[in-house]
Amino acid sequence: MSDAVRRLGLVLGDQLSFDLSLFDALDPARDAVLMAEVSEEACYVPHHPQKIVLVFSAMRHFAQALETRGWRVIYVRLDAPDNSGSLAGELRRWHAALGGPALHLSECGEWRVEEALRTGGLSLNWHVDRRFLCSREEFARWAGNRRQLRMELFYREMRRRSGLLLEPDGGPLGGSWNFDADNRKALPKGARGPFPARFRQDVITREVVALVGERFASHYGRLEGFDYPVTHAEAQELWQHFLEFSLPSFGDYQDAMAEGEPYLFHARISAALNIGLLDLRQLCADVESAHRQGQVPLNAAEGFIRQLIGWREYVHGIYWLRMPDYAALNVFGNRRALPELYWSGRTEMRCMAQAISQTLELGYAHHIQRLMVTGNFALLAGIAPSAICEWYLAVYLDAFEWVELPNTLGMVMHADGGYLGSKPYCASGRYIQRMSDHCGACRYRVDRATEDDACPFNSLYWHFLMRHRDHLGRNPRLAMAYRNLQRMDESRVAALWQRGEQLLARLDAGEAL
Ligand code: FAD
Ligand code: SF4
């Protein structure tokens, strides 16, 4: 086949879109597409086994779909005997084998991958990743020379630019850009989310499951029970299920958590969206039209669209603006190792045990579990940002560094000193009590802070504020917390500090809490 190929386009495992800009530069009659499963990508962090299944199975399905559409696809399986193990290696190998065709690629999701390809000794033609509303260059122009960025301002810009949820005069639909204040309801007692959409494993997926079981048995997380969409058609089914059954309540209960309810009213679409099985513009248009047809309240529609064209585009922009230096930021100088309980789920802290065990089982936790439970604990306990970032990158099916890193390092750990967000999302156990039913089932008491059975979040919250007073004491958004600390009598402050020290020492000694 070699001499006939004029151009070779490399399609990565998170670029499985038919309208990738790369395809504009290729001609199915004369060019070829290269797709490769490589161990370097499967192993650079210990990915959840279901995440590897998702990516490889979706890649195999996508390759078949491209062939059906007339494309010539060179597909390298993980267990192919001459697989070089890296993307740059495969690109070099096929470039030579095909007689040196021109090489075409879309911008990569991760800086690490793009750097390896750019420095791999081949001449490459790059194409913008137009799956995002805001390109890297447009974001850099918006950011200009600002020392701090704010998502809310960026989001308004994206609303204006996309025309989503606007009045005819260009103002925000309903008179406000943001209905977040309506989106913090606790779940009524006994309420449950809808039955989740599940997808049966076909022959291709079963083959990949067997391969992953053989090759990646040492990775954390359960392999059995994989039920995610792996084709565009399945991803659409998942999306329609969300529109019908969950979106109407998405806004109200966006921040709620409940025992045994991993998904509640969340869409569970992030993995499919991030690898290219769903299209951002279609999702937003569907949500807007569901609202305009009276099927969905405005707080739900606006809340959902804000996550997509606000937060998701914002973190993507920050990642590409600030990498590679961003990954090394650590303004609090945290050095604590990640406690083993993050990998095992074994802890008597009920909220943590729930969030971590469902993560190991499903490769999924919703935003508030990631931010206010596992993230909050890592922040308060002073875990090294690189260690907690690696955990988030490994355990979630939707985790790709461009979206994981700013969320973890910036939003959760505040390790960028407030570049991404104006304050750390630190909270005591009271927040978790208000937004969940976990505390009633916990061995710790959320109404206590210094006793042996006191909720660890409580003393660690005050300990965090005390140890970072120099850095955070003048932050207006933490003024109330510092005023409360100021008002406490000395013995209370000393007891909180001591209990915090004790808990941190137990973590350092390898205890699970
Ligand atoms: P829903 O709650 O239904 O939200 C809808 C969509 O909005 C999501 O699918 C996602 O595409 C988007 N979205 C919502 N919040 C964010 C956000 N903060 N940043 C970017 N997109 C957002 N999301 C990832 O896709 N990959 C990650 O690796 C990832 N790591 C995270 C790490 C931490 C510490 C935190 C706090 C958040 C992280 N998020 C990540 C964002 C968010 O938690 C997930 O997108 C969401 O939980 C996915 O589930 P869902 O599809 O049910 O989302
Ligand atoms: Fe979590 Fe504390 Fe509530 Fe236990 S008491 S579930 S540790 S917030």
Coordinates of C-alpha atoms and ligand atoms in Angstrom, one line a residue:
M1 CA 0.0 0.0 0.0
S2 CA 3.0 2.3 0.7
D3 CA 3.6 4.4 -2.5
A4 CA 0.0 5.4 -2.9
V5 CA -0.3 7.4 0.3
R6 CA 0.2 11.1 -0.3
R7 CA -0.7 12.4 3.2
L8 CA -1.0 10.6 6.5
G9 CA -3.3 12.0 9.3
L10 CA -2.7 10.9 12.9
V11 CA -5.9 10.6 14.9
L12 CA -5.4 10.3 18.6
G13 CA -7.7 8.4 21.1
D14 CA -9.3 11.6 22.3
Q15 CA -10.0 12.9 18.8
L16 CA -12.7 10.6 17.6
S17 CA -14.8 13.1 15.7
F18 CA -15.8 12.9 12.1
D19 CA -15.6 16.7 11.7
L20 CA -12.1 17.0 13.1
S21 CA -10.4 19.8 11.1
L22 CA -7.7 17.4 10.1
F23 CA -10.0 15.6 7.8
D24 CA -10.4 18.8 5.7
A25 CA -6.8 18.4 4.6
L26 CA -7.1 14.8 3.6
D27 CA -8.7 13.0 0.7
P28 CA -10.0 9.5 1.3
A29 CA -9.1 8.5 -2.2
R30 CA -5.4 9.3 -1.9
D31 CA -4.6 9.6 1.8
A32 CA -4.6 7.5 4.9
V33 CA -5.4 7.8 8.6
L34 CA -3.2 6.3 11.3
M35 CA -4.5 5.3 14.7
A36 CA -2.3 3.5 17.3
E37 CA -2.9 2.0 20.7
V38 CA 0.4 2.5 22.5
S39 CA 1.6 1.5 26.0
E40 CA 3.1 4.8 26.7
E41 CA -0.3 6.5 26.7
A42 CA -1.9 3.6 28.6
C43 CA 0.8 3.7 31.4
Y44 CA 2.1 7.2 31.9
V45 CA -0.2 7.3 35.0
P46 CA -1.9 4.1 36.3
H47 CA -5.2 4.8 34.4
H48 CA -8.3 3.2 35.7
P49 CA -8.7 -0.1 33.6
Q50 CA -12.2 1.1 32.4
K51 CA -10.6 4.3 31.0
I52 CA -8.2 2.2 28.9
V53 CA -11.2 0.1 27.7
L54 CA -13.1 3.2 26.9
V55 CA -10.4 4.7 24.8
F56 CA -9.3 1.6 23.0
S57 CA -12.8 0.3 22.3
A58 CA -14.0 3.7 21.1
M59 CA -10.9 4.0 18.8
R60 CA -11.5 0.5 17.3
H61 CA -15.2 1.4 16.7
F62 CA -14.2 4.8 15.2
A63 CA -11.6 3.1 12.8
Q64 CA -14.4 0.8 11.6
A65 CA -16.7 3.8 11.1
L66 CA -14.1 5.7 9.1
E67 CA -13.5 2.6 6.9
T68 CA -17.2 2.4 6.3
R69 CA -17.1 6.0 5.1
G70 CA -14.4 5.2 2.6
W71 CA -11.2 6.1 4.6
R72 CA -8.1 4.0 4.5
V73 CA -7.2 3.4 8.1
I74 CA -3.9 2.0 9.4
Y75 CA -4.8 0.7 12.8
V76 CA -2.1 -0.5 15.2
R77 CA -3.3 -2.7 18.0
L78 CA -1.6 -2.7 21.4
D79 CA -0.5 -6.3 21.0
A80 CA 0.7 -5.9 17.4
P81 CA 4.2 -7.5 17.4
D82 CA 6.0 -4.4 15.9
N83 CA 4.1 -1.8 17.9
S84 CA 6.9 0.7 19.0
G85 CA 4.9 1.6 22.2
S86 CA 4.8 5.4 21.6
L87 CA 2.9 7.8 19.3
A88 CA 6.0 9.5 18.0
G89 CA 7.5 6.0 17.4
E90 CA 4.4 4.9 15.4
L91 CA 4.4 8.1 13.4
R92 CA 8.1 7.7 12.5
R93 CA 7.6 4.0 11.6
W94 CA 4.6 4.6 9.3
H95 CA 6.1 7.7 7.8
A96 CA 9.1 5.6 6.7
A97 CA 7.0 2.6 5.7
L98 CA 4.8 4.7 3.5
G99 CA 7.6 6.4 1.7
G100 CA 7.5 9.8 3.5
P101 CA 3.9 11.1 3.1
A102 CA 3.1 14.6 4.4
L103 CA 2.0 14.3 8.0
H104 CA -1.1 16.0 9.4
L105 CA -2.3 16.3 13.0
S106 CA -4.9 18.1 15.0
E107 CA -3.7 20.0 18.1
C108 CA -3.4 17.6 21.0
G109 CA -5.3 17.6 24.2
E110 CA -2.2 17.2 26.4
W111 CA 0.9 19.3 26.3
R112 CA 3.1 16.2 27.0
V113 CA 1.8 14.4 23.9
E114 CA 2.1 17.5 21.6
E115 CA 5.6 18.2 22.8
A116 CA 6.7 14.6 22.2
L117 CA 5.3 14.8 18.6
R118 CA 6.7 18.3 17.9
T119 CA 10.2 17.3 19.0
G120 CA 10.0 13.8 17.4
G121 CA 12.2 14.8 14.4
L122 CA 9.4 14.9 11.8
S123 CA 7.9 17.8 9.9
L124 CA 4.3 18.1 10.9
N125 CA 1.3 20.0 9.6
W126 CA -0.9 21.1 12.5
H127 CA -4.7 21.8 12.5
V128 CA -6.7 23.7 15.0
D129 CA -8.9 21.6 17.3
R130 CA -12.2 23.2 16.4
R131 CA -14.2 21.1 18.8
F132 CA -13.7 24.0 21.2
L133 CA -15.6 27.3 20.9
C134 CA -12.5 29.3 21.9
S135 CA -9.2 28.5 20.2
R136 CA -5.9 28.7 22.1
E137 CA -5.1 31.9 20.3
E138 CA -8.5 33.5 21.0
F139 CA -8.2 32.7 24.7
A140 CA -4.7 34.1 24.9
R141 CA -6.0 37.3 23.3
W142 CA -8.9 37.5 25.8
A143 CA -6.5 36.9 28.7
G144 CA -4.2 39.7 27.5
N145 CA -2.0 40.8 30.3
R146 CA -4.5 40.2 33.2
R147 CA -2.8 39.0 36.3
Q148 CA -5.9 37.1 37.4
L149 CA -8.6 35.7 35.2
R150 CA -12.2 35.2 36.1
M151 CA -14.4 32.5 34.6
E152 CA -17.6 34.6 34.9
L153 CA -16.3 37.3 32.6
F154 CA -15.0 34.8 30.1
Y155 CA -18.4 32.9 30.2
R156 CA -20.3 36.1 29.4
E157 CA -18.0 36.6 26.4
M158 CA -18.8 33.0 25.3
R159 CA -22.5 33.6 25.7
R160 CA -22.4 36.7 23.5
R161 CA -20.2 35.0 21.0
S162 CA -22.2 31.8 20.7
G163 CA -25.6 33.6 20.9
L164 CA -26.8 31.0 23.5
L165 CA -29.6 32.0 25.9
L166 CA -29.7 35.6 24.8
E167 CA -32.7 38.0 24.6
P168 CA -33.3 39.7 21.2
D169 CA -31.4 42.8 22.5
G170 CA -28.3 40.8 23.2
G171 CA -28.9 40.7 27.0
P172 CA -29.0 37.5 29.0
L173 CA -32.2 35.5 28.8
G174 CA -34.2 35.9 32.0
G175 CA -32.3 39.1 32.9
S176 CA -29.3 37.4 34.5
W177 CA -26.1 35.8 33.3
N178 CA -26.0 33.3 36.1
F179 CA -28.6 31.5 38.2
D180 CA -26.2 29.7 40.4
A181 CA -27.9 30.9 43.6
D182 CA -30.9 28.7 42.6
N183 CA -28.7 25.7 42.0
R184 CA -27.6 24.7 45.6
K185 CA -30.6 22.8 46.9
A186 CA -30.1 19.7 49.1
L187 CA -31.8 16.6 47.9
P188 CA -35.2 16.0 49.5
K189 CA -35.1 13.0 51.8
G190 CA -35.5 9.7 49.9
A191 CA -35.3 11.4 46.4
R192 CA -33.3 9.5 43.8
G193 CA -31.8 10.2 40.4
P194 CA -33.2 8.4 37.3
F195 CA -32.0 4.9 36.4
P196 CA -28.7 5.4 34.5
A197 CA -28.4 4.6 30.8
R198 CA -26.2 1.5 30.4
F199 CA -24.5 0.1 27.3
R200 CA -24.0 -3.5 26.6
Q201 CA -20.4 -4.6 25.7
D202 CA -20.2 -5.8 22.1
V203 CA -17.6 -8.2 20.6
I204 CA -15.0 -5.4 20.2
T205 CA -15.4 -4.1 23.7
R206 CA -15.2 -7.6 25.2
E207 CA -12.0 -8.2 23.3
V208 CA -10.5 -5.0 24.7
V209 CA -11.7 -5.8 28.2
A210 CA -9.8 -9.1 27.9
L211 CA -6.7 -7.3 26.7
V212 CA -6.8 -4.7 29.5
G213 CA -7.4 -7.5 32.1
E214 CA -4.2 -9.2 30.8
R215 CA -2.0 -6.2 30.4
F216 CA -3.0 -3.7 33.1
A217 CA -4.1 -5.9 36.0
S218 CA -2.0 -3.9 38.4
H219 CA -3.9 -0.6 37.8
Y220 CA -6.3 0.6 40.5
G221 CA -10.0 0.4 39.8
R222 CA -12.5 -2.3 38.8
L223 CA -12.5 -3.6 35.2
E224 CA -15.8 -5.5 35.4
G225 CA -19.0 -3.7 34.8
F226 CA -17.9 -1.3 32.0
D227 CA -21.1 0.1 30.5
Y228 CA -20.1 3.4 28.9
P229 CA -20.9 4.4 25.3
V230 CA -18.1 3.7 22.8
T231 CA -19.7 4.9 19.6
H232 CA -21.3 8.1 18.4
A233 CA -24.7 6.5 18.3
E234 CA -24.5 5.2 21.9
A235 CA -23.2 8.6 23.1
Q236 CA -26.3 10.2 21.5
E237 CA -28.5 7.7 23.4
L238 CA -26.8 8.7 26.7
W239 CA -27.3 12.3 25.8
Q240 CA -31.0 11.9 25.0
H241 CA -31.5 10.0 28.2
F242 CA -30.0 12.9 30.1
L243 CA -32.2 15.5 28.3
E244 CA -35.3 13.6 29.1
F245 CA -34.8 12.3 32.6
S246 CA -32.1 14.4 34.3
L247 CA -31.7 17.9 32.8
P248 CA -35.0 19.3 34.3
S249 CA -33.6 18.7 37.8
F250 CA -29.9 19.3 37.0
G251 CA -29.9 22.9 38.1
D252 CA -31.7 22.4 41.5
Y253 CA -29.6 19.5 42.6
Q254 CA -26.3 20.2 40.9
D255 CA -24.4 20.4 44.2
A256 CA -26.3 17.6 46.1
M257 CA -24.7 14.3 47.1
A258 CA -26.5 11.2 48.3
E259 CA -25.7 7.7 49.6
G260 CA -25.6 5.1 46.9
E261 CA -26.4 7.7 44.2
P262 CA -23.3 8.2 42.1
Y263 CA -24.9 10.1 39.2
L264 CA -28.0 11.8 40.6
F265 CA -29.0 14.3 37.9
H266 CA -25.6 14.7 36.3
A267 CA -25.1 13.9 32.6
R268 CA -22.2 11.5 32.8
I269 CA -21.2 12.7 29.3
S270 CA -17.7 14.1 30.1
A271 CA -15.8 11.0 29.0
A272 CA -17.7 10.7 25.6
L273 CA -17.4 14.5 25.0
N274 CA -13.7 14.6 25.8
I275 CA -12.8 11.8 23.4
G276 CA -14.9 13.3 20.6
L277 CA -18.1 11.1 20.6
L278 CA -20.3 14.2 21.3
D279 CA -20.3 17.6 19.9
L280 CA -20.3 20.6 22.3
R281 CA -22.3 22.9 19.9
Q282 CA -25.0 20.3 19.5
L283 CA -25.3 19.7 23.2
C284 CA -25.7 23.4 23.9
A285 CA -28.2 23.9 21.1
D286 CA -30.3 20.9 22.4
V287 CA -30.3 22.4 25.9
E288 CA -31.3 25.8 24.8
S289 CA -34.1 24.4 22.6
A290 CA -35.4 22.2 25.5
H291 CA -35.6 25.4 27.6
R292 CA -37.3 27.4 24.8
Q293 CA -39.8 24.6 24.3
G294 CA -40.7 24.8 28.0
Q295 CA -39.3 21.4 28.9
V296 CA -36.5 22.6 31.2
P297 CA -36.3 25.5 33.6
L298 CA -33.9 28.3 32.9
N299 CA -31.7 27.7 36.0
A300 CA -31.1 24.1 34.7
A301 CA -30.4 25.2 31.1
E302 CA -28.2 28.1 32.1
G303 CA -26.4 26.0 34.7
F304 CA -25.6 23.3 32.3
I305 CA -24.5 25.6 29.4
R306 CA -22.2 27.5 31.9
Q307 CA -20.4 24.2 32.7
L308 CA -19.8 23.6 29.0
I309 CA -19.0 27.0 27.4
G310 CA -17.9 28.6 30.7
W311 CA -15.8 26.2 32.9
R312 CA -14.8 23.6 30.3
E313 CA -13.6 26.2 27.7
Y314 CA -12.0 28.3 30.5
V315 CA -9.9 25.5 31.9
H316 CA -8.9 24.5 28.3
G317 CA -7.8 28.0 27.6
I318 CA -5.8 28.3 30.9
Y319 CA -4.1 25.0 30.4
W320 CA -2.7 26.0 26.9
L321 CA -1.9 29.5 28.0
R322 CA 0.1 28.5 31.0
M323 CA 1.7 25.1 30.3
P324 CA 4.2 23.7 30.9
D325 CA 5.0 25.9 33.9
Y326 CA 1.5 25.7 35.3
A327 CA 1.9 22.0 36.3
A328 CA 4.8 22.8 38.7
L329 CA 3.0 25.6 40.7
N330 CA 2.7 25.0 44.4
V331 CA 2.1 28.3 46.2
F332 CA 1.5 26.7 49.6
G333 CA 4.6 24.6 49.3
N334 CA 2.6 21.4 50.1
R335 CA 4.7 18.2 50.3
R336 CA 2.5 15.6 51.9
A337 CA 2.2 12.3 50.1
L338 CA -1.2 11.1 48.9
P339 CA -2.7 8.9 51.7
E340 CA -3.2 5.3 50.7
L341 CA -6.9 5.7 51.4
Y342 CA -7.3 7.5 48.0
W343 CA -6.3 4.2 46.3
S344 CA -8.2 1.8 48.5
G345 CA -11.3 3.7 49.6
R346 CA -10.6 2.4 53.2
T347 CA -11.5 5.1 55.6
E348 CA -14.2 5.7 58.3
M349 CA -14.9 9.1 56.8
R350 CA -18.2 8.2 55.2
C351 CA -18.2 10.9 52.5
M352 CA -14.6 10.1 51.4
A353 CA -15.3 6.3 51.4
Q354 CA -18.4 6.8 49.2
A355 CA -16.7 9.2 46.7
I356 CA -13.5 7.0 46.5
S357 CA -15.1 3.6 46.3
Q358 CA -17.6 4.7 43.6
T359 CA -14.6 6.2 41.7
L360 CA -12.7 2.9 41.9
E361 CA -15.8 1.0 40.8
L362 CA -17.1 3.3 38.1
G363 CA -14.3 5.7 37.2
Y364 CA -16.8 8.5 38.0
A365 CA -17.6 11.0 40.7
H366 CA -19.6 14.1 40.0
H367 CA -18.2 17.6 40.4
I368 CA -19.1 18.3 44.0
Q369 CA -17.7 15.0 45.2
R370 CA -14.4 15.8 43.3
L371 CA -14.3 19.4 44.5
M372 CA -15.8 19.4 48.0
V373 CA -15.0 15.9 49.3
T374 CA -11.8 14.3 47.9
G375 CA -10.5 17.7 46.7
N376 CA -11.3 19.6 49.8
F377 CA -9.6 16.9 51.9
A378 CA -6.5 17.1 49.8
L379 CA -6.4 20.9 50.1
L380 CA -7.0 20.9 53.9
A381 CA -4.4 18.1 54.4
G382 CA -1.8 19.8 52.4
I383 CA -1.2 17.1 49.8
A384 CA 1.5 17.8 47.2
P385 CA -0.3 19.1 44.1
S386 CA 1.6 16.7 41.8
A387 CA 0.4 13.7 43.8
I388 CA -3.3 14.6 43.9
C389 CA -3.2 15.7 40.3
E390 CA -1.8 12.3 39.3
W391 CA -4.6 10.6 41.2
Y392 CA -7.3 12.6 39.5
L393 CA -5.7 12.0 36.1
A394 CA -5.6 8.2 36.7
V395 CA -8.9 7.4 38.3
Y396 CA -11.6 9.2 36.2
L397 CA -12.7 8.0 32.8
D398 CA -13.0 11.6 31.6
A399 CA -9.5 12.6 32.8
F400 CA -7.3 14.3 30.2
E401 CA -4.7 16.7 31.5
W402 CA -6.0 19.8 29.8
V403 CA -9.2 19.6 31.9
E404 CA -7.9 17.7 34.9
L405 CA -4.9 19.8 35.8
P406 CA -6.5 23.3 36.0
N407 CA -9.5 21.8 37.9
T408 CA -7.2 20.1 40.4
L409 CA -4.2 22.3 40.7
G410 CA -6.1 25.6 40.3
M411 CA -9.6 25.1 41.5
V412 CA -9.1 22.5 44.2
M413 CA -5.6 23.1 45.5
H414 CA -5.3 26.9 44.8
A415 CA -1.7 26.0 44.0
D416 CA -1.6 28.7 41.3
G417 CA -2.2 31.4 43.9
G418 CA -5.6 32.4 42.6
Y419 CA -5.0 32.7 38.9
L420 CA -7.9 30.5 38.0
G421 CA -10.3 31.1 40.9
S422 CA -10.5 33.9 43.4
K423 CA -10.5 31.7 46.5
P424 CA -9.8 28.2 47.6
Y425 CA -12.9 26.0 47.9
C426 CA -12.1 25.1 51.5
A427 CA -15.0 24.0 53.7
S428 CA -15.6 22.3 57.0
G429 CA -17.8 19.2 57.4
R430 CA -20.9 21.4 57.8
Y431 CA -20.9 22.0 54.0
I432 CA -20.9 18.2 53.4
Q433 CA -23.6 17.8 56.0
R434 CA -25.8 20.4 54.3
M435 CA -25.4 19.0 50.8
S436 CA -25.5 15.3 51.5
D437 CA -26.9 12.5 53.8
H438 CA -23.4 11.0 54.5
C439 CA -22.9 12.4 58.0
G440 CA -25.8 10.5 59.5
A441 CA -24.1 7.2 58.5
C442 CA -20.6 8.3 59.6
R443 CA -18.6 7.2 62.6
Y444 CA -17.4 10.8 63.0
R445 CA -19.6 13.6 64.4
V446 CA -20.0 16.5 62.2
D447 CA -21.1 18.7 65.1
R448 CA -17.7 18.2 66.8
A449 CA -14.3 19.6 66.0
T450 CA -11.7 18.8 68.6
E451 CA -12.8 15.5 70.2
D452 CA -11.6 12.1 69.2
D453 CA -14.8 11.3 67.3
A454 CA -14.9 14.8 65.7
C455 CA -15.3 15.1 61.9
P456 CA -11.7 15.5 60.5
F457 CA -12.8 18.2 58.0
N458 CA -13.7 20.6 60.9
S459 CA -10.3 20.9 62.6
L460 CA -8.4 20.6 59.3
Y461 CA -10.4 23.5 57.9
W462 CA -9.3 25.8 60.8
H463 CA -5.8 24.4 60.7
F464 CA -5.6 25.2 57.0
L465 CA -6.8 28.8 57.5
M466 CA -4.3 29.2 60.4
R467 CA -1.3 27.9 58.6
H468 CA -2.0 30.0 55.5
R469 CA -3.0 33.2 57.2
D470 CA -0.2 35.1 55.5
H471 CA -1.3 34.0 52.1
L472 CA -5.1 34.1 52.5
G473 CA -5.7 36.4 55.4
R474 CA -6.4 39.4 53.2
N475 CA -8.6 37.6 50.7
P476 CA -11.9 39.4 50.8
R477 CA -13.8 36.2 50.1
L478 CA -12.3 34.6 53.2
A479 CA -12.8 37.7 55.4
M480 CA -15.8 36.2 57.3
A481 CA -13.9 33.0 58.1
Y482 CA -10.9 34.9 59.4
R483 CA -13.2 37.1 61.5
N484 CA -14.7 34.0 63.0
L485 CA -11.2 32.7 63.8
Q486 CA -10.3 36.0 65.3
R487 CA -13.3 35.9 67.6
M488 CA -12.5 32.4 69.0
D489 CA -10.9 32.2 72.4
E490 CA -7.3 31.1 72.6
S491 CA -8.0 27.7 74.1
R492 CA -10.4 26.8 71.3
V493 CA -7.9 27.9 68.7
A494 CA -5.2 25.8 70.4
A495 CA -7.4 22.7 70.6
L496 CA -8.3 23.0 66.9
W497 CA -4.7 23.3 66.0
Q498 CA -3.7 20.4 68.1
R499 CA -6.5 18.1 66.7
G500 CA -5.4 19.2 63.2
E501 CA -1.8 18.3 63.9
Q502 CA -2.8 15.0 65.3
L503 CA -4.8 14.1 62.2
L504 CA -2.0 15.1 59.9
A505 CA 0.5 13.1 61.9
R506 CA -1.8 10.0 61.6
L507 CA -2.0 10.5 57.9
D508 CA 1.8 10.7 57.8
A509 CA 2.0 7.5 59.8
G510 CA -0.1 5.8 57.1
E511 CA -3.3 5.6 59.1
A512 CA -6.6 5.7 57.1
L513 CA -8.6 8.0 59.5
Ligands
FAD1 P1 -22.2 17.3 34.6 O1 -22.2 17.7 36.0 O2 -23.4 16.7 34.1 O3 -21.7 18.6 33.8 C1 -21.9 18.6 32.4 C2 -20.6 18.8 31.7 O4 -20.0 20.1 32.0 C3 -19.5 17.8 32.0 O5 -19.7 16.6 31.3 C4 -18.2 18.6 31.6 O6 -17.9 18.4 30.3 C5 -18.6 20.0 31.9 N1 -18.0 20.5 33.1 C6 -18.6 20.7 34.3 N2 -17.8 21.2 35.2 C7 -16.6 21.3 34.6 C8 -15.3 21.8 35.0 N3 -15.1 22.3 36.2 N4 -14.3 21.8 34.1 C9 -14.5 21.3 32.8 N5 -15.7 20.9 32.4 C10 -16.7 20.9 33.3 N6 -13.8 17.0 34.0 C11 -13.4 16.3 33.0 O7 -14.0 16.2 31.9 N7 -12.2 15.6 33.1 C12 -11.4 15.7 34.2 O8 -10.3 15.1 34.3 C13 -11.9 16.5 35.3 N8 -11.2 16.5 36.5 C14 -11.7 17.2 37.5 C15 -10.9 17.3 38.7 C16 -11.4 18.0 39.8 C17 -10.6 18.1 41.0 C18 -12.6 18.7 39.7 C19 -13.1 19.5 40.8 C20 -13.4 18.6 38.5 C21 -12.9 17.9 37.4 N9 -13.7 17.8 36.2 C22 -13.2 17.1 35.2 C23 -14.9 18.6 36.0 C24 -16.2 17.9 36.4 O9 -16.1 17.4 37.7 C25 -16.5 16.8 35.4 O10 -16.5 17.3 34.1 C26 -17.9 16.2 35.7 O11 -18.0 15.7 37.0 C27 -18.2 15.1 34.7 O12 -19.4 14.5 35.0 P2 -20.8 14.8 34.1 O13 -20.6 14.6 32.7 O14 -21.9 14.0 34.8 O15 -20.9 16.3 34.4
SF4_2 FE1 -17.7 13.4 56.0 FE2 -17.3 14.5 58.4 FE3 -19.8 14.0 57.5 FE4 -18.2 12.0 58.3 S1 -19.0 13.6 59.6 S2 -19.4 12.1 56.4 S3 -16.2 12.8 57.6 S4 -18.3 15.4 56.6

